[in-house]
Structure formats: C-alpha cells, structure tokens
Amino acid sequence: MVIGLDTTYLGNEIPGLNGKKVRIFAVLRGGLRPDADPDSNDYYADTDEKLARLGGVTAEDRIDAAPVNWNGNTSFVHVDPRAIDLECFAHLKKPRGE
C-alpha cells in the first residue's frame, strides 16, 4: 500500500519539512521529467490499483503529500516532494557514481 501511507521526508528541497511525517495522497508519475504531462490520465495515480497498473513508484516521480499534524490529521497544505526524498522510497535513489 502506498496511497495513505505515512512516511518521513528526508530531503532538503522543501524548507522546514526534513524529518517530519507526511501522508501520501497520490503519485505524480514522471513528475521530475522535463516532458511530464500533468494533463495525462496516467500522471496522477491516486489509488494503489492505478499505481500498480502503471508499474509502481520510480525515481522519476513526485509525490502528492501533506504534513501529518501532532493529532494525526493532515495539513490542508500539500507538497510534492521527489519520491526519493521520502523514507519509504529512499531505496530508489541511485548510488553515487552511477
């Protein structure tokens, strides 16, 4: 399960979020690619079924996520971190030198 998962943001692209919990709402397929098409039907994967059909999460994706508040609710503000900047997808990051 990816959609609805809580994980930790490990990046530095979004100021003040490093080390904080976020909840995943969707995967923005190919969101890091210069030719990404936000209007494509396959761009916004907001169910695990759709994500599985598209091949899962890749290092080229961004994630639609929201910070998790102290009470377990999410912020109304959403962010779009790189998938590789989330703890649950850090394994997608290529080792240095490749």
C-alpha atoms as one frame of an Amber mdcrd trajectory, in Angstrom:
protein
   0.000   0.000   0.000   1.337   3.413  -0.999  -1.693   5.707  -1.068  -2.495
   6.747   2.508   0.926   5.673   3.813   2.668   7.849   6.417   6.409   8.203
   5.933   9.232  10.634   6.762  10.518  13.380   4.481  14.325  13.155   4.267
  15.090  15.808   1.661  16.067  19.457   1.764  14.062  20.718  -1.223  11.104
  21.767   0.990  12.281  24.068   3.801  11.301  23.047   7.330   9.953  19.619
   6.376  13.084  17.485   6.842  12.469  14.750   9.399   8.703  15.369   9.505
   5.963  12.821   8.819   3.916  13.195   5.638   0.939  11.255   4.284   0.892
  10.162   0.637  -2.226  11.092  -1.344  -1.041  10.320  -4.875   1.971   9.676
  -7.085   2.759  12.189  -9.824   4.114   9.778 -12.425   7.244  11.090 -14.131
   6.902  14.384 -12.263  10.664  15.017 -12.421  10.878  14.506 -16.163  11.031
  17.642 -18.334   8.386  16.136 -20.631   5.940  15.311 -17.790   2.328  15.939
 -18.828   0.116  16.852 -15.845  -2.934  16.593 -18.129  -2.242  12.940 -18.959
  -4.638  10.358 -17.496  -1.624   8.420 -16.190   0.053  11.362 -14.427  -1.952
  11.435 -11.165  -2.136   7.974  -9.590  -4.398   8.309  -6.567  -5.245   4.654
  -5.967  -2.968   1.696  -5.327  -4.674  -0.163  -8.176  -3.894   2.583 -10.700
  -0.337   2.863  -9.391   0.195  -0.893  -9.749  -1.174  -0.804 -13.300   1.347
   1.942 -14.133   4.272  -0.037 -12.702   4.629   1.440  -9.214   6.764   4.292
  -7.948  10.001   5.246  -9.731  12.881   7.629  -9.010  11.395   9.986 -11.653
   8.164  10.511  -9.709   6.978  13.212  -7.365   4.522  12.531  -4.567   1.377
  14.456  -3.620   1.698  14.525   0.181   0.641  16.547   3.196   2.400  17.008
   6.522   0.905  14.997   9.385  -0.062  17.150  12.381   0.574  16.166  16.016
  -3.022  14.851  16.280  -2.727  12.550  13.247  -4.677  14.793  10.887  -3.023
  16.181   7.788  -2.395  19.769   6.896  -4.594  21.309   4.209  -1.349  22.333
   2.503   0.007  19.698   0.113   3.596  19.418  -1.096   5.121  17.499  -3.997
   8.465  16.078  -2.866  10.599  13.845  -5.023   9.784  10.198  -4.332  13.424
   9.521  -3.435  13.222  12.132  -0.663  10.701  10.031   1.251  11.968   7.347
   3.621   9.789   4.643   2.081  11.248   5.252  -1.412  14.846   6.145  -0.499
  15.943   2.759  -1.903  15.112   4.077  -5.408  17.991   6.572  -5.186  20.915
   5.512  -7.348  24.223   5.046  -5.532  26.781   7.800  -6.142  28.963   7.119
  -9.132  26.252   5.528 -11.286
